[in-house]
Coordinates of C-alpha atoms in Angstrom, one line a residue:
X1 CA 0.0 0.0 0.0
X2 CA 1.5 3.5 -0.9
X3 CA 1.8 6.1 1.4
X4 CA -0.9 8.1 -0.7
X5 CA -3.2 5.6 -0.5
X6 CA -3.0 4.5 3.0
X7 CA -2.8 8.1 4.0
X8 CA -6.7 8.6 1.9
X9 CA -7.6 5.7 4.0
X10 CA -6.3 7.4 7.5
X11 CA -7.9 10.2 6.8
X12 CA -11.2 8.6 6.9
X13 CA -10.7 6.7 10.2
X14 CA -8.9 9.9 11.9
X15 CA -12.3 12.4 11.3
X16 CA -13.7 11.8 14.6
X17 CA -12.5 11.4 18.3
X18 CA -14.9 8.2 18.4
X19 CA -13.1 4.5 17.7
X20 CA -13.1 3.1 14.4
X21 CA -11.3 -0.2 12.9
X22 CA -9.3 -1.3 10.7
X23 CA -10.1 -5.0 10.1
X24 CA -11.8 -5.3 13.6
X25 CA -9.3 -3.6 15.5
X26 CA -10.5 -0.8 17.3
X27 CA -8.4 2.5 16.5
X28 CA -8.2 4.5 19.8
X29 CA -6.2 7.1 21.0
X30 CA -3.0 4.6 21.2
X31 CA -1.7 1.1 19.7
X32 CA -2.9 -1.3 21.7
X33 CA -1.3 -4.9 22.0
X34 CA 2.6 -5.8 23.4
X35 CA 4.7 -8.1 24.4
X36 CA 3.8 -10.3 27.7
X37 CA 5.9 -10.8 30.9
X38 CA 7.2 -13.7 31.7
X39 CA 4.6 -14.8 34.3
X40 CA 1.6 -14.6 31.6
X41 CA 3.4 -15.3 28.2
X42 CA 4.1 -19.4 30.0
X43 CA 0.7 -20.0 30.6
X44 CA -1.6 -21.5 27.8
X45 CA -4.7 -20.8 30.7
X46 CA -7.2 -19.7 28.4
X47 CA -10.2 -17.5 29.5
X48 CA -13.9 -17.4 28.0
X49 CA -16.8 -15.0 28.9
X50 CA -20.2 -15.8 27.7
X51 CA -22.3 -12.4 27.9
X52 CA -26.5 -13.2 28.3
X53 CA -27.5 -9.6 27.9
X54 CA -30.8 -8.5 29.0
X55 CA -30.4 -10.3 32.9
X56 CA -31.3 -13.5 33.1
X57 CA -33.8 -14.9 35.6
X58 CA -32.5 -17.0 37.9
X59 CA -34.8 -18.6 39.8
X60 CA -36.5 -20.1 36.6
X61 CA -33.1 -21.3 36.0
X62 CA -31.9 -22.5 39.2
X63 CA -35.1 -23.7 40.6
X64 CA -36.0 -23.3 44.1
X65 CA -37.6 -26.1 43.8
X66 CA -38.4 -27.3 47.7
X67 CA -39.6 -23.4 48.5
X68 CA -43.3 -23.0 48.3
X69 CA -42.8 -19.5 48.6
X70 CA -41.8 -19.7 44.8
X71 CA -44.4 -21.1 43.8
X72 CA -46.7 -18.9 45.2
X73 CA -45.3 -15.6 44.0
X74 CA -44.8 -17.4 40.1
X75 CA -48.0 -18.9 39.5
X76 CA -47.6 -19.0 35.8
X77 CA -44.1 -19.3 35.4
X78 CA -42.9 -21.8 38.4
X79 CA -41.1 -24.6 37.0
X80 CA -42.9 -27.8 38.5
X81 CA -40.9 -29.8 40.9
X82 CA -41.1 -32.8 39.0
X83 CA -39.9 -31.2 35.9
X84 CA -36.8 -29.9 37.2
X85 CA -33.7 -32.0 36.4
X86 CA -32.4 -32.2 40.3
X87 CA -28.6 -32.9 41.3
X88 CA -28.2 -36.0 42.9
X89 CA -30.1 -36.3 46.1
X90 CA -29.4 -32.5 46.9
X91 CA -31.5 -29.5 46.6
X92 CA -30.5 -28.3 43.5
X93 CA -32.8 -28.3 40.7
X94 CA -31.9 -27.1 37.4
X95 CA -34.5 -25.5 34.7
X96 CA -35.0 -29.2 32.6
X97 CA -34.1 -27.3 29.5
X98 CA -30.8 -27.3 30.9
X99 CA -30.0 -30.8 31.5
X100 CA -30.2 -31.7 27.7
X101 CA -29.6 -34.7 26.2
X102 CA -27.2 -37.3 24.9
X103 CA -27.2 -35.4 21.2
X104 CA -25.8 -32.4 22.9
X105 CA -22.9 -34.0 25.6
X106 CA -25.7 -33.8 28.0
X107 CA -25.8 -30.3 28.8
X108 CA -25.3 -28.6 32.3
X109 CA -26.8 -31.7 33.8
X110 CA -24.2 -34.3 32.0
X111 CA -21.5 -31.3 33.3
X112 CA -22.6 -31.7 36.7
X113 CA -22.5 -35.1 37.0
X114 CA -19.4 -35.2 35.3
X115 CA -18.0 -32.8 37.8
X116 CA -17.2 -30.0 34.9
X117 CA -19.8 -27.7 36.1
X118 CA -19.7 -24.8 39.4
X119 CA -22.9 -23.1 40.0
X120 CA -23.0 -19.8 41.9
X121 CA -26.0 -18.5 43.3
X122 CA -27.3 -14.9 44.2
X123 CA -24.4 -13.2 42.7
X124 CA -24.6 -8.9 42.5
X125 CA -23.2 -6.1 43.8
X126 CA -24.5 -2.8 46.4
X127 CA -27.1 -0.4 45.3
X128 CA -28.1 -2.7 42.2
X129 CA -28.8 -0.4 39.0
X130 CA -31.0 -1.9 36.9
X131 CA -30.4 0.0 33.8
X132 CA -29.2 -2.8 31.2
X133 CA -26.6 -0.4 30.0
X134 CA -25.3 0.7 33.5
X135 CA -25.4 -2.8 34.9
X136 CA -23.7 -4.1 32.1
X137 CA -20.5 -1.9 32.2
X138 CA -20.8 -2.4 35.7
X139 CA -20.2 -5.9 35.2
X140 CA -17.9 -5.5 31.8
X141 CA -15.9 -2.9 33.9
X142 CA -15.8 -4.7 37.4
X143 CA -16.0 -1.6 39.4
X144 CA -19.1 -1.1 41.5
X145 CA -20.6 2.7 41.1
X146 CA -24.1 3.5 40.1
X147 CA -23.2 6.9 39.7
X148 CA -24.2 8.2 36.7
X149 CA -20.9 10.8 36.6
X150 CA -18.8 8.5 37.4
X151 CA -17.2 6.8 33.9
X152 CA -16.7 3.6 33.4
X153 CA -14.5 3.4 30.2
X154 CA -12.1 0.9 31.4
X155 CA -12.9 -3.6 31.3
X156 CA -11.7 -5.5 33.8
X157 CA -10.0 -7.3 31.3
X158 CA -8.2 -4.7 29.9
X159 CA -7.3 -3.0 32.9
X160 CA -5.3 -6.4 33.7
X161 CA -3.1 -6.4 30.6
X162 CA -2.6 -3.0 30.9
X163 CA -1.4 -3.1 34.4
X164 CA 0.7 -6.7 34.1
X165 CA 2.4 -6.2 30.5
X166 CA 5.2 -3.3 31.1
X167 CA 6.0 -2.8 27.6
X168 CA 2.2 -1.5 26.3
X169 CA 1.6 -0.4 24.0
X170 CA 4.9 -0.3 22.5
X171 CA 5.5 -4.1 21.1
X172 CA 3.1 -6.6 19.3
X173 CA 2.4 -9.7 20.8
X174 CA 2.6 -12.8 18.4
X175 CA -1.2 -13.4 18.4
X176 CA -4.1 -11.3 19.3
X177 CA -4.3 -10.9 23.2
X178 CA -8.4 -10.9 23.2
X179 CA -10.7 -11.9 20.5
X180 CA -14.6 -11.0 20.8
X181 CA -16.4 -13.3 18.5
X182 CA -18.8 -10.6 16.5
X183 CA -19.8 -7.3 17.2
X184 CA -18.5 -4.4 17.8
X185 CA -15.6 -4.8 20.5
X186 CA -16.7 -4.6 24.2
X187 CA -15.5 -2.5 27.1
X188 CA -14.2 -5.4 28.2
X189 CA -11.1 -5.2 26.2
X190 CA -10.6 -1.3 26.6
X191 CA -8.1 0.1 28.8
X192 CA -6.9 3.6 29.4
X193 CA -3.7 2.7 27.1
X194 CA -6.2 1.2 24.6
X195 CA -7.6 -1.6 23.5
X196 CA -6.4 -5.0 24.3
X197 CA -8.6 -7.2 21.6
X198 CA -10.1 -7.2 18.0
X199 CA -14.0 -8.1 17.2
X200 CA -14.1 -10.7 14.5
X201 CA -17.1 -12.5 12.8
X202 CA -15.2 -14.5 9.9
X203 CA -11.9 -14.9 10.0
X204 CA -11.3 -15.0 6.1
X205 CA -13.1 -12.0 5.6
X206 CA -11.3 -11.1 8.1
X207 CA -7.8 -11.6 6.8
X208 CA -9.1 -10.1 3.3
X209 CA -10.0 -6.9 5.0
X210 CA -6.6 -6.6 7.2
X211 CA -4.5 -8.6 4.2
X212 CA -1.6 -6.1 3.1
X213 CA -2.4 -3.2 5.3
X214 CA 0.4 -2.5 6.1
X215 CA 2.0 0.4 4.3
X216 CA 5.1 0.2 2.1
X217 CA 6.5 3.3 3.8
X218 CA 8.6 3.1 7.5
X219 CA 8.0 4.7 10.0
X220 CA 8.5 8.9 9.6
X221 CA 10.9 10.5 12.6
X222 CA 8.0 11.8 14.8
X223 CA 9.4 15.5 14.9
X224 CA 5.6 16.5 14.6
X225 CA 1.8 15.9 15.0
X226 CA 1.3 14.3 11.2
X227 CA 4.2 12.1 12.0
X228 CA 3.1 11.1 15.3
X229 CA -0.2 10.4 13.5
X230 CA 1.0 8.5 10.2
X231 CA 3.2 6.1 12.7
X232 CA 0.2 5.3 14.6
X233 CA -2.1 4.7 12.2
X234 CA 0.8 2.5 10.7
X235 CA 0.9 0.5 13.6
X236 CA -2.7 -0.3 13.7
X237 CA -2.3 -1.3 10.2
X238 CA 0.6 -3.9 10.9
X239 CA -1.6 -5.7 13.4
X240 CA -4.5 -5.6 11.4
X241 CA -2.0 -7.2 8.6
X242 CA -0.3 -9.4 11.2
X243 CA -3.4 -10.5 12.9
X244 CA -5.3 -11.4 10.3
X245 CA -2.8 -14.0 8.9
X246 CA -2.3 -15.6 12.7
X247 CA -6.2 -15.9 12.8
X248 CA -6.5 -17.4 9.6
X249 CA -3.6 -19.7 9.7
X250 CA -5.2 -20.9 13.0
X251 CA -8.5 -20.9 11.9
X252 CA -7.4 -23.5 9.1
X253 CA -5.2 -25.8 11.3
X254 CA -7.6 -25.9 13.6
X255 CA -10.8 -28.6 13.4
X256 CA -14.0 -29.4 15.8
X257 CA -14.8 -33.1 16.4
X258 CA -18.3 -32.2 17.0
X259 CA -21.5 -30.3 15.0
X260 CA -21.9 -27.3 16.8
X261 CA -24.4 -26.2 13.4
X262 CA -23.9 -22.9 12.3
X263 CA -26.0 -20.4 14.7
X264 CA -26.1 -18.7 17.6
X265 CA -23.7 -19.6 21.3
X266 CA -23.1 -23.0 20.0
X267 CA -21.8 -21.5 16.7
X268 CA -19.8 -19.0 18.3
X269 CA -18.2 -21.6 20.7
X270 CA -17.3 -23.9 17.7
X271 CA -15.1 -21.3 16.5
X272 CA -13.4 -20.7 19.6
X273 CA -12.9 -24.1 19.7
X274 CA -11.3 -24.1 16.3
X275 CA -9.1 -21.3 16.9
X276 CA -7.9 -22.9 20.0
X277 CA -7.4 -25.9 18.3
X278 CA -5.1 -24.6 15.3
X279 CA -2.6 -22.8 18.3
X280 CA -3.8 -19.1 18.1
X281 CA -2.1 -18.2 21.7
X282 CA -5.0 -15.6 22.6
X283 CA -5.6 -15.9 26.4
X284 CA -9.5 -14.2 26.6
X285 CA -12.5 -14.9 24.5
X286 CA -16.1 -13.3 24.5
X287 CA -19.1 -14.4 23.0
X288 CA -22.6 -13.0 23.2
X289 CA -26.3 -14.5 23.8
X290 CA -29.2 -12.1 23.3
X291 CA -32.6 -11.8 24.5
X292 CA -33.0 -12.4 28.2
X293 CA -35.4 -9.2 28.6
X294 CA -37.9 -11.5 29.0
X295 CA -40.6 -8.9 30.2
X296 CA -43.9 -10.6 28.5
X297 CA -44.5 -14.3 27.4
X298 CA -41.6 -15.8 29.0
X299 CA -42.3 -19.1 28.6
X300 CA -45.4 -20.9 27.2
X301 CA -48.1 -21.7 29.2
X302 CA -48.7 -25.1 28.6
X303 CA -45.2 -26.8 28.2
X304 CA -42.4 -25.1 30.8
X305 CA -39.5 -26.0 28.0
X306 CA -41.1 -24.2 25.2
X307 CA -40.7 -19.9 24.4
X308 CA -37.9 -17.3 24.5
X309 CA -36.2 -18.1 28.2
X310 CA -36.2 -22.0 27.9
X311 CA -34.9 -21.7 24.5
X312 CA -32.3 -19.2 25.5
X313 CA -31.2 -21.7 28.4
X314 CA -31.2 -25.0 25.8
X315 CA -28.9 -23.1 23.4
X316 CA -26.5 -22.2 26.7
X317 CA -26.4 -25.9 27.8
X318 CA -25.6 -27.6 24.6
X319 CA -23.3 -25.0 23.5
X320 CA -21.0 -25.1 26.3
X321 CA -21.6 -29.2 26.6
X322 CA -20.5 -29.4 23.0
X323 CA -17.8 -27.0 23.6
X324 CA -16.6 -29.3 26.8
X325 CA -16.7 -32.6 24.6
X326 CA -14.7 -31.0 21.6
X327 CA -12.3 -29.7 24.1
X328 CA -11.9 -33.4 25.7
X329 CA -11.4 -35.2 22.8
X330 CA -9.0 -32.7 21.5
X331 CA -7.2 -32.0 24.3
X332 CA -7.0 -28.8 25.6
X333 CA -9.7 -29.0 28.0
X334 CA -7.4 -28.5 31.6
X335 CA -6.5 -25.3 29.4
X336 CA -9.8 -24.1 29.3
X337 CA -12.2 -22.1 32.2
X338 CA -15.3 -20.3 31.0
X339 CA -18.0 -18.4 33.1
X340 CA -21.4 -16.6 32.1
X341 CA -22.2 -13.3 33.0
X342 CA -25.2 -11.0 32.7
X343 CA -25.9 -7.6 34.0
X344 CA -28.9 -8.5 36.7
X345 CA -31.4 -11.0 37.3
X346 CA -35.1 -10.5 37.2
X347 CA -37.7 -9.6 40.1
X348 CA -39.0 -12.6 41.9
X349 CA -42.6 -12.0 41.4
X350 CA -43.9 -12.3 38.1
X351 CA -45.3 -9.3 36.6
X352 CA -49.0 -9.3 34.7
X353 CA -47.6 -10.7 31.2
X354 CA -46.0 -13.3 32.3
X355 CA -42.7 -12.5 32.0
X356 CA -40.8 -11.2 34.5
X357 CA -38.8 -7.3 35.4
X358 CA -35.1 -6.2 35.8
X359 CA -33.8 -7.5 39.4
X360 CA -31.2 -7.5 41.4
X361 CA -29.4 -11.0 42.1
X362 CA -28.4 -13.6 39.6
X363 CA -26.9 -16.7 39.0
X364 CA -23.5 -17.8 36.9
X365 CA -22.1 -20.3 36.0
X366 CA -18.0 -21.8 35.6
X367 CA -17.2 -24.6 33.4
X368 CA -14.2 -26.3 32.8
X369 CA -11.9 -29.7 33.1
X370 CA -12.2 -31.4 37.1
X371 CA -8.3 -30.1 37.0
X372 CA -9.1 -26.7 36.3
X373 CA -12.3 -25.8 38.7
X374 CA -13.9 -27.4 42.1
X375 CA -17.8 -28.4 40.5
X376 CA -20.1 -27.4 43.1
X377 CA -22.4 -24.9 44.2
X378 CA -21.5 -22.0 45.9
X379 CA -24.1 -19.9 47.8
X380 CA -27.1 -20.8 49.0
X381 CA -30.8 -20.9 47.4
X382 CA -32.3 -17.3 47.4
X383 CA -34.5 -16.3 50.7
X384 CA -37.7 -15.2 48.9
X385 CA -39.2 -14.2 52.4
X386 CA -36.5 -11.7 53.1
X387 CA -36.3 -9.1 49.9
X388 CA -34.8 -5.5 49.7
X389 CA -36.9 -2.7 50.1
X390 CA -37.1 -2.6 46.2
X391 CA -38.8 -6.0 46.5
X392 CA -35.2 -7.4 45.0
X393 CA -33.2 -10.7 46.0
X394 CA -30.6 -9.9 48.6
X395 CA -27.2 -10.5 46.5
X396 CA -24.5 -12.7 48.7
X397 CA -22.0 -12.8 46.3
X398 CA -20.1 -9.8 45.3
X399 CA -19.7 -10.5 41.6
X400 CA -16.0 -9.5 41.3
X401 CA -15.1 -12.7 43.5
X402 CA -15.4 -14.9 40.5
X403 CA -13.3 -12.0 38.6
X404 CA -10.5 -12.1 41.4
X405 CA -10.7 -16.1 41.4
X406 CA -9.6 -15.8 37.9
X407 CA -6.9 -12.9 38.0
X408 CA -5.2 -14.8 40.9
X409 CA -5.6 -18.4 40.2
X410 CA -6.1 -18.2 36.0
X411 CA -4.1 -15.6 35.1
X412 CA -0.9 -15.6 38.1
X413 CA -2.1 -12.1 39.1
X414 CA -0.8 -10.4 42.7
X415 CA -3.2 -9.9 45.5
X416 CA -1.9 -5.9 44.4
X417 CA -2.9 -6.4 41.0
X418 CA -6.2 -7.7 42.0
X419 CA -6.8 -4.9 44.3
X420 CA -6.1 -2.1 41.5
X421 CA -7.8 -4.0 38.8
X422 CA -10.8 -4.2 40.9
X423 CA -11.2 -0.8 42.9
X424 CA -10.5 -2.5 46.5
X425 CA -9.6 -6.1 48.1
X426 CA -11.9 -9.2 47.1
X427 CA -11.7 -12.3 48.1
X428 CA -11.6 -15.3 45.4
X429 CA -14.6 -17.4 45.9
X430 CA -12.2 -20.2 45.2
X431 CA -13.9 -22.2 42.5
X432 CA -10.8 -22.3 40.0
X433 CA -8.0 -24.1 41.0
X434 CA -4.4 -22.7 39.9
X435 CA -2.5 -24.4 37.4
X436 CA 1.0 -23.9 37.4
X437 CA 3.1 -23.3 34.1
X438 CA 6.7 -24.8 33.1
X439 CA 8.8 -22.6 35.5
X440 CA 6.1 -22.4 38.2
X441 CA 6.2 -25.5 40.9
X442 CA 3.3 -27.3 41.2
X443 CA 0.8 -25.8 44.3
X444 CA 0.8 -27.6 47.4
X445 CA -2.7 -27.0 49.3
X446 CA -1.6 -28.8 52.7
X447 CA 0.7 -25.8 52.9
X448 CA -1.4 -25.2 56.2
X449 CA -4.4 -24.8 58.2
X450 CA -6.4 -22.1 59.8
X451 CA -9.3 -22.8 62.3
X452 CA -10.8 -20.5 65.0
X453 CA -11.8 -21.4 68.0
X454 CA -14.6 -21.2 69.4
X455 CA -16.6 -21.0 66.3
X456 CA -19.1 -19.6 67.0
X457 CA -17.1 -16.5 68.8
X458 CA -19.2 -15.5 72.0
X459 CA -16.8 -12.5 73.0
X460 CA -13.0 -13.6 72.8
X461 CA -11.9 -15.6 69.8
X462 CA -9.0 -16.8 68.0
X463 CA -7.3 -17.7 64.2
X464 CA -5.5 -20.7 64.6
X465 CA -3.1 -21.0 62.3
X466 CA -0.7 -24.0 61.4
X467 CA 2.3 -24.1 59.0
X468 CA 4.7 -26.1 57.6
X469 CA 7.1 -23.8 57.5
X470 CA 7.9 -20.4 58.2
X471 CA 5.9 -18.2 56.0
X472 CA 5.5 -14.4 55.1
X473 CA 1.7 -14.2 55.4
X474 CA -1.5 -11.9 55.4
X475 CA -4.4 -12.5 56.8
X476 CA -7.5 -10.6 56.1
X477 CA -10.9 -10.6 57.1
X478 CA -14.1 -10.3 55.0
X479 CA -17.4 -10.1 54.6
X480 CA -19.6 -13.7 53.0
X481 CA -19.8 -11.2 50.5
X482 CA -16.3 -11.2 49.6
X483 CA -15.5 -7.5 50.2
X484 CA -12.9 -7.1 52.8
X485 CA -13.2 -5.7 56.4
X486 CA -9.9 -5.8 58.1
X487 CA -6.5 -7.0 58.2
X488 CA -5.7 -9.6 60.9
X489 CA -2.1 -10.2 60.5
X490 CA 1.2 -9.1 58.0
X491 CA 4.9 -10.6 58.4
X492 CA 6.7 -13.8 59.0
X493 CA 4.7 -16.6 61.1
X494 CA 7.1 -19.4 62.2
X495 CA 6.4 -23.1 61.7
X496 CA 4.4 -25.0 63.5
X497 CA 1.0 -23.6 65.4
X498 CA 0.0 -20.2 66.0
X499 CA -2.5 -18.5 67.7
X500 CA -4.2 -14.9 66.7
X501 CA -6.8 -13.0 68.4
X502 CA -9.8 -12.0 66.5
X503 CA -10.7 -8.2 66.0
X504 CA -13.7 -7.1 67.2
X505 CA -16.2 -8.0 64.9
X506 CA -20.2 -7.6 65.1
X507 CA -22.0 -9.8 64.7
X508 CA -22.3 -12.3 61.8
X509 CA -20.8 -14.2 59.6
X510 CA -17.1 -13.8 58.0
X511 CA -14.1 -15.1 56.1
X512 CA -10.7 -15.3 57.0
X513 CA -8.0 -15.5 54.3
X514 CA -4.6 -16.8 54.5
X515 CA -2.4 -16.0 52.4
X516 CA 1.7 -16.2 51.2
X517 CA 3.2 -16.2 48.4
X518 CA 0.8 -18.8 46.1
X519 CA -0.6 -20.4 48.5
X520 CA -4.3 -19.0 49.9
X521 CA -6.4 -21.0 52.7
X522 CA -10.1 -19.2 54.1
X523 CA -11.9 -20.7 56.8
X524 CA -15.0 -19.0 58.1
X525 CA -15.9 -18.0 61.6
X526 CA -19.2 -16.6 63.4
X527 CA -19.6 -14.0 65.7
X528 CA -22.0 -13.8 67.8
X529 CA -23.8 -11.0 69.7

């Protein structure tokens, strides 16, 4: 491309302060991939988000089943007992269009059974804003403020890259480090030195559109603004040209061992898969599943798995069941955590058209290889007699504890990094387990133990704590919520047993977290009036 031609077409992207692309890479006010540290660049951990925009309901999807409370405040829209695919002899219960069937690797039922499944219930945050747009860079941007004047331009996700990878935005990583699978790219990926992803929907089309972009000219001294400008724009033409190729080349190595057909999630997984599959080295991937504003004609009335939400929910489960069976019988599976996310749940009354409002709490989900994340559920079922005083479920999850879980134990981040990523100190719930890399040793859990005695605390109480070995350590304590409340402890603790006096807590219910170095151990204790 000559410098007269590639300077036409910078013209046209440069006309406005608002992004634009060039081949699906966002053009912002700086280049926006580099090189990775150390730490990140060993680690083939691969991340993906699956966004169900327009909050879905979560008590028609986790069913609380045994709660007659439920039944009475849906009386349209309940999900009968009997038709709910229950867990074992526990009182889980799953919406049936969920547990799929042997066609589809047996959806979130099979994945439960086959311990590839964690389920976590009544997740939100303070003050819940149930704008979709709000809620949803609340979520996309992991820091908590409702405040209308207060920005949120930066994801989680980006922010992390940002903060960990030194050399940004000066030096191109080998593959792309984020890839959002249609769309325009989401605030997830944007940080305050730009963006860390592209948006693709083909990836030949792809490639044709980002195929010789790069200019024939090098780079111009940058002894002024249009210099400064051309040598940008240049550099978001090289990865356009570079990426393109690495997405393609990947894209053709790589194969699926399953029919994930050729709409929608499962779609959209399928090509993750394939990328995967055919090496492309990118460590994030988002996908999108509309249509959860399910305000009128939820479901049908006369069959619980037919109408928008049960179809919505069928599409989820085989989707990410085909996705786990492709990823087994090719092999990257341990490689491999993904989670769902959507911006609020619904209200727990039904409303007059049988459908159901925006809410407050909701549910997600983690899926991934028995290595890779402890199945389970975490949380309890919603109380449906004790509601907030907007007639809301009471949240008991902080949302960013599944976000820290992942920057600590997924992606080798610092409690520090975690903190700043964040906005404040939250504690991992703990449902992904850390997998160490070549130069990382392999993480011994037995490290220690922590109990408290008495538990419950009636006045005086203590943190036992019991080592090994002698360890640098902090220990923190936090709300069941996950937010923090105070710090215990900081320096070295010898081998052997120790014993720590509690703070002066009121009364309820908290966690206590261990840690040093990579190792992390929670207990939690009472406290009674």
């Amino acid at each position: 491309m000559q410098r007269r031609d590639f300077l036409r077409a910078a013209a046209a992207l440069t006309t406005t302060a608002a992004a634009t692309h060039i081949a699906g890479i966002p053009i912002r006010a700086s280049s926006p991939l580099l090189s990775l540290p150390p730490r990140v660049m060993e680690s083939d951990n691969v991340l993906i988000i699956i966004q169900l925009f327009g909050g879905n309901d979560a008590l028609n999807t986790v069913i609380p089943a045994e709660n007659d409370e439920y039944y009475r405040i849906r009386p349209t829209l309940a999900i009968p007992k009997a038709q709910a695919w229950r867990w074992l002899s526990t009182d889980l219960y799953l919406h049936p269009s969920l547990a799929g069937d042997g066609l589809y690797g047996g959806g979130f039922g099979g994945l439960m059974d086959q311990g590839r499944l964690a389920i976590v219930q009544d997740v939100g945050y303070d003050n819940p804003n149930l704008s979709h747009f709000r809620s949803t860079d609340i979520w996309l941007s992991g820091i908590n403020s409702s405040d209308p004047f207060v920005r949120l331009n930066e994801g989680w996700i980006g922010r992390f890259f940002a903060r960990v990878l030194p050399d940004f935005p000066a030096v191109l990583p080998e593959h792309p480090l984020c890839v959002q699978i249609g769309g325009t790219l989401s605030l997830l990926f944007q940080s305050a030195k730009g963006d860390v992803g592209i948006a693709l929907a083909d990836p030949q089309k792809f490639f044709e559109l980002g195929r010789g972009s790069t200019p024939d000219e090098e780079p111009l001294p940058e002894l002024d603004a249009f210099a400064r400008e051309f040598n940008y724009i240049r550099s978001v033409a090289a990865q356009a040209d570079q990426y393109s190729q690495a997405v393609l080349d990947a894209y053709t190595r790589g194969r699926t061992t399953v029919d994930y057909g050729s709409r929608g999630l499962p779609a959209q997984l399928g090509m993750i898969a394939r990328l995967i599959s055919g090496g492309l080295k990118t460590k994030v991937y988002h996908c999108y599943l509309g249509g959860f504003d399910t305000h009128v004609q939820q479901q049908e009335a006369d069959d619980v798995t037919a109408g928008v939400h049960p179809s919505l929910l069928e599409q989820l489960a085989n989707g990410v069941a085909l996705f786990m069976q492709d990823a087994l019988q090719q092999g990257f599976a341990k490689r491999v955590v993904g989670i769902t996310i959507s911006e609020f749940g619904r209200r727990p009354y039904e409303n007059g058209s049988r459908g159901t409002d925006h809410g407050a709490a909701g549910v997600q989900f983690v899926f991934g290889d028995g290595d890779s994340i402890r199945s389970s559920r975490f949380g309890t079922a919603p109380n449906l007699q004790e509601l907030d005083s907007n007639g809301d479920l009471i949240y008991q999850h902080d949302y960013r504890r599944l976000y820290a879980d992942i920057l600590l134990n997924w992606f080798d981040a610092t409690p520090e990094d975690t903190a700043a990523i964040l906005g404040e100190r939250i504690a991992p719930l703990n449902v992904i387990k850390r997998r160490s890399v070549a130069s990382t040793p392999p993480i011994d859990d037995t490290t220690g133990a922590l109990t408290v005695a008495p538990n419950p605390v009636a006045g005086y109480g203590e943190l036992i704590v019991r080592l090994r070995q002698l360890s640098q350590a902090t220990i923190e304590v936090y709300n069941m919520r996950g937010q923090f409340v105070a710090e215990l402890f900081s320096g070295l603790l010898p081998e052997g047993t120790s014993r720590l006096p509690l703070p002066p807590l009121r009364a309820g219910s908290y966690l206590i977290q261990f840690r040093s170095g990579r190792h992390l151990l929670q207990t939690t204790v009472t406290v009674g009036q």
